[in-house]
């Protein structure tokens, strides 16, 4: 509301959002003025107006709130690689290994609060070694002092001891039972012997639920958390005191990031397959640039070239104050051997790294679906033995191919076999003359046949493919063709047992490929 209509509700005027629960209208959120008047979430709207007749209200929009919270959680990736929402009004970020970049944990929380306040948001942070302790500090610490909202390592119990048992994220019925037992604070619950606590509950399951939440909050038991997106395998970041606006500054920062990322990849013995560059603007918005690689790489120059061209499409706005470069799908990569690579390029004329770099650049500019490669497929028929796939798609290993049992294959395979007219000395022999594309040629030499049987497990009945006898022939003009005879003589002779099924056609000849 404050962001959509700034100044629409004065700060000293009670204001609340109202949600409909069947026929009942209740308060879903309230501002500070309404809370000071005694209005709390969950209270009925009629009761709230009785307490504060001047209460202003608007209908709640849960769907838009969830979308805004997800967007805010993604923005908080600047403080840690793993993050997600927590309920309808909270989020969590794993800041492990990040706090030192801000000068410490207190400085990190101060930076977070300052930026969110600039967006018009009120934040109640909490920082601890575990999710349970951080949630308790964030939601139930009475003071706004940051020092009281941080639980130093090894001092979680002292930091949480004075907080109410509601901070353990227990069910309402369990909290009421603990209150009747006189256990109002976490330290009272933690000091009670576990056996004595179990005896105070009506069932073993209820006692175990309390103990699990207590152990999670005190760091005795791990609490698995599912991040919103998978954290990157390798990541580097750069924060700027003065936001970057010029393209030269962004390119210089990107070059430094790629150097740092590749140094980490080299130390781990791996190469990146996917890159994500996140640029955070001063106004709270962000921009994403992604690049894919056809083979793992940790070359700073190559990674920089893939992302540099995309920077032209970025509007820096009021300036970029943080850049994150993340690497995903990393794969083992052997250490570089420069002399051997140069020798291989000299002998073969083709360097695999150079080809991969060209594929990556073309895919980045034209789109991943515009650059294709041929992938082997498990099939005996030549036209089915390969398929076009995206050049960057290396997720599937090529299937086993019986290439060692095949004869010669032409470098140019026609899209469809083209029919020809053939004259042969014997019915099952190679052609001696052929007519193709209105030209008559005399065959000087022929090699073959190589028989390729149909794939009976794919096609059955009259529509099934027929056996093929392939020949490599050379005509009097020097052209070498790959031709085949489809079907065998004798297959079409005789009437079929079923008169409703037509007999097969006589064998036919086709050109399927050309040799250089």
Short mmCIF file of N, CA, C and O in Angstrom, two decimals, residues 90-201:
data_model
loop_
_atom_site.label_atom_id
_atom_site.label_comp_id
_atom_site.label_asym_id
_atom_site.label_seq_id
_atom_site.Cartn_x
_atom_site.Cartn_y
_atom_site.Cartn_z
N UNK A 90 7.56 -13.50 5.79
CA UNK A 90 8.97 -13.59 6.12
C UNK A 90 9.76 -14.27 5.04
O UNK A 90 9.22 -14.86 4.10
N UNK A 91 11.08 -14.18 5.16
CA UNK A 91 11.99 -14.87 4.25
C UNK A 91 13.30 -15.14 4.99
O UNK A 91 13.59 -14.53 6.02
N UNK A 92 14.06 -16.09 4.46
CA UNK A 92 15.34 -16.41 5.07
C UNK A 92 16.43 -16.42 4.00
O UNK A 92 16.18 -16.68 2.83
N UNK A 93 17.65 -16.12 4.43
CA UNK A 93 18.82 -16.10 3.56
C UNK A 93 19.98 -16.76 4.30
O UNK A 93 20.23 -16.44 5.48
N UNK A 94 20.66 -17.66 3.66
CA UNK A 94 21.86 -18.28 4.23
C UNK A 94 23.05 -17.38 3.93
O UNK A 94 23.52 -17.31 2.79
N UNK A 95 23.55 -16.69 4.94
CA UNK A 95 24.64 -15.72 4.76
C UNK A 95 26.01 -16.32 5.05
O UNK A 95 26.97 -15.57 5.26
N UNK A 96 26.11 -17.63 5.07
CA UNK A 96 27.39 -18.27 5.37
C UNK A 96 28.46 -17.81 4.37
O UNK A 96 28.28 -17.91 3.16
N UNK A 97 29.57 -17.31 4.89
CA UNK A 97 30.68 -16.88 4.05
C UNK A 97 30.48 -15.55 3.35
O UNK A 97 31.29 -15.19 2.49
N UNK A 98 29.44 -14.80 3.72
CA UNK A 98 29.15 -13.53 3.05
C UNK A 98 29.34 -12.34 3.99
O UNK A 98 29.64 -11.24 3.55
N UNK A 99 29.15 -12.55 5.30
CA UNK A 99 29.14 -11.43 6.24
C UNK A 99 30.44 -10.63 6.21
O UNK A 99 30.42 -9.40 6.36
N UNK A 100 31.58 -11.29 5.98
CA UNK A 100 32.85 -10.56 6.00
C UNK A 100 32.93 -9.55 4.85
O UNK A 100 33.69 -8.58 4.93
N UNK A 101 32.16 -9.76 3.79
CA UNK A 101 32.17 -8.80 2.67
C UNK A 101 31.52 -7.47 3.07
O UNK A 101 31.76 -6.45 2.41
N UNK A 102 30.71 -7.48 4.11
CA UNK A 102 30.07 -6.26 4.59
C UNK A 102 30.73 -5.71 5.85
O UNK A 102 30.24 -4.75 6.43
N UNK A 103 31.80 -6.35 6.29
CA UNK A 103 32.48 -5.90 7.49
C UNK A 103 32.02 -6.59 8.75
O UNK A 103 32.43 -6.18 9.85
N UNK A 104 31.18 -7.61 8.66
CA UNK A 104 30.70 -8.34 9.82
C UNK A 104 29.20 -8.54 9.78
O UNK A 104 28.49 -8.00 8.92
N UNK A 105 28.70 -9.34 10.73
CA UNK A 105 27.28 -9.68 10.74
C UNK A 105 26.40 -8.47 11.05
O UNK A 105 25.34 -8.28 10.46
N UNK A 106 26.84 -7.64 12.00
CA UNK A 106 26.05 -6.47 12.35
C UNK A 106 25.96 -5.50 11.19
O UNK A 106 24.89 -4.93 10.90
N UNK A 107 27.06 -5.32 10.46
CA UNK A 107 27.06 -4.43 9.31
C UNK A 107 26.19 -4.99 8.18
O UNK A 107 25.54 -4.25 7.45
N UNK A 108 26.17 -6.33 8.06
CA UNK A 108 25.29 -6.93 7.03
C UNK A 108 23.83 -6.66 7.34
O UNK A 108 23.05 -6.27 6.45
N UNK A 109 23.42 -6.85 8.61
CA UNK A 109 22.03 -6.57 8.97
C UNK A 109 21.70 -5.09 8.81
O UNK A 109 20.60 -4.74 8.37
N UNK A 110 22.65 -4.23 9.15
CA UNK A 110 22.40 -2.79 9.01
C UNK A 110 22.21 -2.43 7.54
O UNK A 110 21.33 -1.63 7.20
N UNK A 111 23.01 -3.01 6.66
CA UNK A 111 22.86 -2.74 5.23
C UNK A 111 21.51 -3.25 4.73
O UNK A 111 20.82 -2.57 3.96
N UNK A 112 21.09 -4.43 5.18
CA UNK A 112 19.80 -4.99 4.78
C UNK A 112 18.65 -4.09 5.23
O UNK A 112 17.75 -3.76 4.45
N UNK A 113 18.69 -3.67 6.50
CA UNK A 113 17.61 -2.82 7.03
C UNK A 113 17.58 -1.47 6.32
O UNK A 113 16.49 -0.95 6.03
N UNK A 114 18.74 -0.91 6.05
CA UNK A 114 18.79 0.40 5.40
C UNK A 114 18.20 0.34 4.00
O UNK A 114 17.43 1.21 3.59
N UNK A 115 18.53 -0.69 3.25
CA UNK A 115 18.03 -0.79 1.88
C UNK A 115 16.53 -1.07 1.86
O UNK A 115 15.79 -0.50 1.04
N UNK A 116 16.04 -1.93 2.74
CA UNK A 116 14.61 -2.22 2.76
C UNK A 116 13.81 -1.01 3.25
O UNK A 116 12.69 -0.78 2.77
N UNK A 117 14.38 -0.25 4.18
CA UNK A 117 13.70 0.97 4.62
C UNK A 117 13.60 1.97 3.49
O UNK A 117 12.61 2.70 3.38
N UNK A 118 14.60 1.99 2.62
CA UNK A 118 14.57 2.87 1.46
C UNK A 118 13.44 2.48 0.50
O UNK A 118 12.91 3.32 -0.23
N UNK A 119 13.05 1.18 0.53
CA UNK A 119 11.94 0.72 -0.31
C UNK A 119 10.59 0.95 0.36
O UNK A 119 9.55 0.58 -0.20
N UNK A 120 10.58 1.50 1.57
CA UNK A 120 9.33 1.70 2.28
C UNK A 120 8.87 0.49 3.06
O UNK A 120 7.69 0.39 3.40
N UNK A 121 9.78 -0.43 3.39
CA UNK A 121 9.43 -1.65 4.11
C UNK A 121 9.97 -1.59 5.53
O UNK A 121 11.07 -1.09 5.78
N UNK A 122 9.21 -2.15 6.46
CA UNK A 122 9.65 -2.30 7.84
C UNK A 122 10.17 -3.71 8.02
O UNK A 122 9.47 -4.68 7.71
N UNK A 123 11.38 -3.84 8.52
CA UNK A 123 12.03 -5.15 8.62
C UNK A 123 12.40 -5.44 10.06
O UNK A 123 12.80 -4.55 10.81
N UNK A 124 12.21 -6.68 10.45
CA UNK A 124 12.63 -7.17 11.77
C UNK A 124 13.59 -8.32 11.54
O UNK A 124 13.15 -9.46 11.35
N UNK A 125 14.89 -8.06 11.53
CA UNK A 125 15.85 -9.11 11.18
C UNK A 125 16.23 -9.97 12.39
O UNK A 125 16.01 -9.60 13.55
N UNK A 126 16.81 -11.09 12.10
CA UNK A 126 17.38 -11.97 13.11
C UNK A 126 18.48 -12.78 12.46
O UNK A 126 18.33 -13.23 11.32
N UNK A 127 19.60 -12.96 13.18
CA UNK A 127 20.73 -13.67 12.59
C UNK A 127 21.28 -14.65 13.62
O UNK A 127 21.58 -14.27 14.76
N UNK A 128 21.37 -15.91 13.23
CA UNK A 128 21.87 -16.97 14.11
C UNK A 128 22.42 -18.10 13.26
O UNK A 128 22.33 -18.07 12.02
N UNK A 129 22.97 -19.11 13.96
CA UNK A 129 23.55 -20.24 13.24
C UNK A 129 22.49 -21.13 12.59
O UNK A 129 22.79 -21.84 11.63
N UNK A 130 21.26 -21.12 13.11
CA UNK A 130 20.21 -21.98 12.58
C UNK A 130 18.95 -21.21 12.26
O UNK A 130 18.73 -20.08 12.71
N UNK A 131 18.10 -21.86 11.47
CA UNK A 131 16.85 -21.25 11.03
C UNK A 131 15.93 -20.97 12.21
O UNK A 131 15.31 -19.91 12.30
N UNK A 132 15.81 -21.92 13.16
CA UNK A 132 14.91 -21.75 14.29
C UNK A 132 15.28 -20.57 15.16
O UNK A 132 14.43 -19.77 15.56
N UNK A 133 16.57 -20.42 15.47
CA UNK A 133 17.02 -19.31 16.31
C UNK A 133 16.84 -17.98 15.59
O UNK A 133 16.41 -16.99 16.19
N UNK A 134 17.18 -17.92 14.30
CA UNK A 134 17.04 -16.67 13.55
C UNK A 134 15.58 -16.25 13.46
O UNK A 134 15.25 -15.06 13.59
N UNK A 135 14.67 -17.21 13.27
CA UNK A 135 13.25 -16.89 13.20
C UNK A 135 12.75 -16.36 14.54
O UNK A 135 11.96 -15.41 14.60
N UNK A 136 13.20 -16.96 15.64
CA UNK A 136 12.78 -16.51 16.97
C UNK A 136 13.26 -15.09 17.24
O UNK A 136 12.51 -14.25 17.75
N UNK A 137 14.50 -14.80 16.91
CA UNK A 137 15.04 -13.46 17.13
C UNK A 137 14.32 -12.42 16.27
O UNK A 137 14.06 -11.30 16.70
N UNK A 138 14.01 -12.79 15.04
CA UNK A 138 13.38 -11.84 14.13
C UNK A 138 11.95 -11.51 14.54
O UNK A 138 11.51 -10.36 14.47
N UNK A 139 11.21 -12.51 15.00
CA UNK A 139 9.79 -12.30 15.23
C UNK A 139 9.42 -11.94 16.68
O UNK A 139 8.33 -11.42 16.92
N UNK A 140 10.31 -12.23 17.64
CA UNK A 140 9.90 -12.06 19.04
C UNK A 140 10.87 -11.22 19.87
O UNK A 140 10.60 -11.01 21.05
N UNK A 141 11.98 -10.73 19.31
CA UNK A 141 12.85 -9.85 20.07
C UNK A 141 12.16 -8.50 20.24
O UNK A 141 11.79 -7.86 19.25
N UNK A 142 11.97 -8.02 21.49
CA UNK A 142 11.19 -6.79 21.69
C UNK A 142 11.91 -5.53 21.24
O UNK A 142 11.27 -4.57 20.80
N UNK A 143 13.23 -5.50 21.33
CA UNK A 143 13.96 -4.29 20.97
C UNK A 143 14.38 -4.32 19.50
O UNK A 143 14.52 -5.40 18.90
N UNK A 144 14.58 -3.14 18.94
CA UNK A 144 15.01 -3.04 17.55
C UNK A 144 16.53 -2.97 17.43
O UNK A 144 17.04 -2.89 16.31
N UNK A 145 17.26 -3.00 18.53
CA UNK A 145 18.72 -2.93 18.49
C UNK A 145 19.27 -4.15 17.76
O UNK A 145 18.91 -5.29 18.09
N UNK A 146 20.14 -3.93 16.79
CA UNK A 146 20.67 -5.04 16.00
C UNK A 146 21.50 -5.98 16.85
O UNK A 146 21.54 -7.20 16.59
N UNK A 147 22.21 -5.45 17.85
CA UNK A 147 23.05 -6.32 18.68
C UNK A 147 22.21 -7.36 19.42
O UNK A 147 22.69 -8.47 19.68
N UNK A 148 20.96 -7.04 19.75
CA UNK A 148 20.09 -7.99 20.44
C UNK A 148 19.46 -8.99 19.47
O UNK A 148 18.86 -9.98 19.92
N UNK A 149 19.58 -8.75 18.19
CA UNK A 149 18.98 -9.63 17.19
C UNK A 149 20.00 -10.55 16.54
O UNK A 149 19.69 -11.20 15.54
N UNK A 150 21.19 -10.60 17.08
CA UNK A 150 22.24 -11.48 16.58
C UNK A 150 22.64 -12.44 17.69
O UNK A 150 22.96 -12.01 18.81
N UNK A 151 22.59 -13.72 17.41
CA UNK A 151 23.01 -14.74 18.36
C UNK A 151 24.43 -15.17 18.00
O UNK A 151 24.62 -15.89 17.00
N UNK A 152 25.44 -14.75 18.76
CA UNK A 152 26.81 -15.17 18.44
C UNK A 152 26.95 -16.68 18.50
O UNK A 152 26.20 -17.38 19.20
N UNK A 153 27.91 -17.20 17.78
CA UNK A 153 28.15 -18.64 17.76
C UNK A 153 28.46 -19.14 19.16
O UNK A 153 29.30 -18.59 19.87
N UNK A 154 27.75 -20.20 19.58
CA UNK A 154 27.93 -20.77 20.90
C UNK A 154 27.14 -20.08 21.99
O UNK A 154 27.19 -20.52 23.15
N UNK A 155 26.40 -19.02 21.69
CA UNK A 155 25.63 -18.29 22.69
C UNK A 155 24.15 -18.22 22.32
O UNK A 155 23.45 -17.26 22.67
N UNK A 156 23.67 -19.21 21.60
CA UNK A 156 22.28 -19.19 21.14
C UNK A 156 21.32 -19.27 22.32
O UNK A 156 20.30 -18.57 22.38
N UNK A 157 21.65 -20.10 23.30
CA UNK A 157 20.74 -20.26 24.44
C UNK A 157 20.59 -18.96 25.21
O UNK A 157 19.48 -18.60 25.63
N UNK A 158 21.67 -18.24 25.41
CA UNK A 158 21.59 -16.97 26.12
C UNK A 158 20.76 -15.95 25.33
O UNK A 158 20.03 -15.14 25.91
N UNK A 159 20.89 -15.98 24.00
CA UNK A 159 20.16 -15.01 23.17
C UNK A 159 18.67 -15.30 23.14
O UNK A 159 17.85 -14.38 23.03
N UNK A 160 18.27 -16.58 23.25
CA UNK A 160 16.86 -16.95 23.14
C UNK A 160 16.19 -17.15 24.48
O UNK A 160 14.95 -17.30 24.53
N UNK A 161 16.94 -17.20 25.55
CA UNK A 161 16.38 -17.59 26.85
C UNK A 161 15.20 -16.77 27.29
O UNK A 161 14.22 -17.30 27.84
N UNK A 162 15.23 -15.46 27.09
CA UNK A 162 14.15 -14.60 27.58
C UNK A 162 12.96 -14.50 26.63
O UNK A 162 11.97 -13.84 26.96
N UNK A 163 13.03 -15.13 25.48
CA UNK A 163 11.93 -15.05 24.52
C UNK A 163 10.81 -15.99 24.90
O UNK A 163 11.03 -17.04 25.53
N UNK A 164 9.56 -15.69 24.54
CA UNK A 164 8.42 -16.56 24.88
C UNK A 164 8.49 -17.87 24.09
O UNK A 164 9.14 -17.97 23.06
N UNK A 165 7.78 -18.88 24.62
CA UNK A 165 7.80 -20.20 23.97
C UNK A 165 7.15 -20.15 22.60
O UNK A 165 7.38 -21.04 21.77
N UNK A 166 6.34 -19.13 22.31
CA UNK A 166 5.76 -19.01 20.96
C UNK A 166 6.84 -18.89 19.90
O UNK A 166 6.60 -19.22 18.72
N UNK A 167 8.02 -18.41 20.29
CA UNK A 167 9.11 -18.23 19.33
C UNK A 167 9.63 -19.55 18.77
O UNK A 167 10.36 -19.56 17.78
N UNK A 168 9.26 -20.67 19.39
CA UNK A 168 9.71 -21.98 18.92
C UNK A 168 8.87 -22.50 17.76
O UNK A 168 9.08 -23.63 17.33
N UNK A 169 7.92 -21.72 17.27
CA UNK A 169 7.07 -22.10 16.13
C UNK A 169 6.24 -23.35 16.45
O UNK A 169 6.17 -24.30 15.67
N UNK A 170 5.62 -23.33 17.64
CA UNK A 170 4.78 -24.44 18.08
C UNK A 170 3.33 -24.16 17.72
O UNK A 170 2.92 -23.03 17.47
N UNK A 171 2.53 -25.22 17.74
CA UNK A 171 1.10 -25.07 17.49
C UNK A 171 0.46 -24.33 18.66
O UNK A 171 0.94 -24.37 19.80
N UNK A 172 -0.66 -23.68 18.38
CA UNK A 172 -1.33 -22.87 19.39
C UNK A 172 -1.75 -23.71 20.59
O UNK A 172 -1.62 -23.27 21.75
N UNK A 173 -2.25 -24.92 20.36
CA UNK A 173 -2.67 -25.78 21.48
C UNK A 173 -1.48 -26.15 22.36
O UNK A 173 -1.59 -26.21 23.59
N UNK A 174 -0.32 -26.40 21.75
CA UNK A 174 0.88 -26.73 22.52
C UNK A 174 1.35 -25.55 23.34
O UNK A 174 1.76 -25.69 24.50
N UNK A 175 1.27 -24.35 22.77
CA UNK A 175 1.67 -23.14 23.50
C UNK A 175 0.76 -22.93 24.71
O UNK A 175 1.23 -22.61 25.82
N UNK A 176 -0.54 -23.13 24.55
CA UNK A 176 -1.47 -22.96 25.67
C UNK A 176 -1.18 -23.96 26.78
O UNK A 176 -1.25 -23.62 27.98
N UNK A 177 -0.83 -25.20 26.41
CA UNK A 177 -0.49 -26.21 27.42
C UNK A 177 0.77 -25.82 28.18
O UNK A 177 0.82 -25.94 29.42
N UNK A 178 1.78 -25.34 27.47
CA UNK A 178 3.00 -24.91 28.14
C UNK A 178 2.74 -23.73 29.08
O UNK A 178 3.32 -23.66 30.18
N UNK A 179 1.88 -22.82 28.68
CA UNK A 179 1.56 -21.68 29.52
C UNK A 179 0.86 -22.15 30.80
O UNK A 179 1.13 -21.64 31.90
N UNK A 180 -0.05 -23.13 30.70
CA UNK A 180 -0.74 -23.64 31.89
C UNK A 180 0.23 -24.36 32.82
O UNK A 180 0.03 -24.38 34.04
N UNK A 181 1.31 -24.92 32.24
CA UNK A 181 2.32 -25.59 33.06
C UNK A 181 3.31 -24.62 33.66
O UNK A 181 4.23 -25.04 34.39
N UNK A 182 3.18 -23.34 33.33
CA UNK A 182 4.08 -22.34 33.88
C UNK A 182 5.36 -22.18 33.09
O UNK A 182 6.29 -21.51 33.55
N UNK A 183 5.43 -22.77 31.93
CA UNK A 183 6.63 -22.67 31.06
C UNK A 183 6.37 -21.59 30.02
O UNK A 183 5.86 -21.86 28.94
N UNK A 184 6.72 -20.36 30.37
CA UNK A 184 6.41 -19.22 29.50
C UNK A 184 7.59 -18.78 28.65
O UNK A 184 7.40 -18.17 27.60
N UNK A 185 8.82 -19.05 29.11
CA UNK A 185 10.02 -18.61 28.40
C UNK A 185 10.81 -19.82 27.93
O UNK A 185 10.69 -20.92 28.47
N UNK A 186 11.67 -19.58 26.95
CA UNK A 186 12.46 -20.68 26.37
C UNK A 186 13.45 -21.21 27.38
O UNK A 186 13.70 -22.43 27.44
N UNK A 187 14.05 -20.34 28.22
CA UNK A 187 15.02 -20.84 29.20
C UNK A 187 14.35 -21.75 30.24
O UNK A 187 14.97 -22.73 30.70
N UNK A 188 13.09 -21.47 30.60
CA UNK A 188 12.38 -22.36 31.52
C UNK A 188 12.17 -23.73 30.89
O UNK A 188 12.29 -24.76 31.57
N UNK A 189 11.87 -23.74 29.61
CA UNK A 189 11.66 -25.00 28.92
C UNK A 189 12.98 -25.75 28.74
O UNK A 189 13.03 -26.98 28.87
N UNK A 190 14.06 -25.03 28.46
CA UNK A 190 15.35 -25.67 28.23
C UNK A 190 15.94 -26.23 29.51
O UNK A 190 16.67 -27.23 29.48
N UNK A 191 15.65 -25.60 30.67
CA UNK A 191 16.20 -26.07 31.94
C UNK A 191 15.46 -27.28 32.49
O UNK A 191 15.99 -27.97 33.37
N UNK A 192 14.28 -27.55 31.99
CA UNK A 192 13.50 -28.68 32.50
C UNK A 192 14.06 -29.99 31.96
O UNK A 192 14.35 -30.11 30.77
N UNK A 193 14.25 -31.00 32.83
CA UNK A 193 14.72 -32.31 32.33
C UNK A 193 13.77 -32.85 31.25
O UNK A 193 12.55 -32.72 31.35
N UNK A 194 14.35 -33.49 30.27
CA UNK A 194 13.56 -33.95 29.13
C UNK A 194 12.54 -35.00 29.55
O UNK A 194 11.42 -35.04 29.03
N UNK A 195 12.91 -35.86 30.47
CA UNK A 195 11.97 -36.89 30.91
C UNK A 195 10.80 -36.26 31.64
O UNK A 195 9.63 -36.65 31.44
N UNK A 196 11.10 -35.27 32.46
CA UNK A 196 10.02 -34.59 33.18
C UNK A 196 9.10 -33.85 32.22
O UNK A 196 7.89 -33.77 32.44
N UNK A 197 9.68 -33.30 31.14
CA UNK A 197 8.85 -32.60 30.16
C UNK A 197 7.93 -33.58 29.43
O UNK A 197 6.75 -33.28 29.19
N UNK A 198 8.44 -34.74 29.09
CA UNK A 198 7.62 -35.72 28.37
C UNK A 198 6.41 -36.16 29.20
O UNK A 198 5.35 -36.44 28.67
N UNK A 199 6.60 -36.24 30.54
CA UNK A 199 5.50 -36.68 31.40
C UNK A 199 4.38 -35.66 31.49
O UNK A 199 3.26 -36.00 31.89
N UNK A 200 4.65 -34.42 31.13
CA UNK A 200 3.65 -33.37 31.25
C UNK A 200 2.74 -33.28 30.02
O UNK A 200 1.80 -32.48 30.01
N UNK A 201 3.03 -34.07 28.99
CA UNK A 201 2.22 -34.01 27.76
C UNK A 201 1.34 -35.23 27.67
O UNK A 201 1.71 -36.34 28.12
#
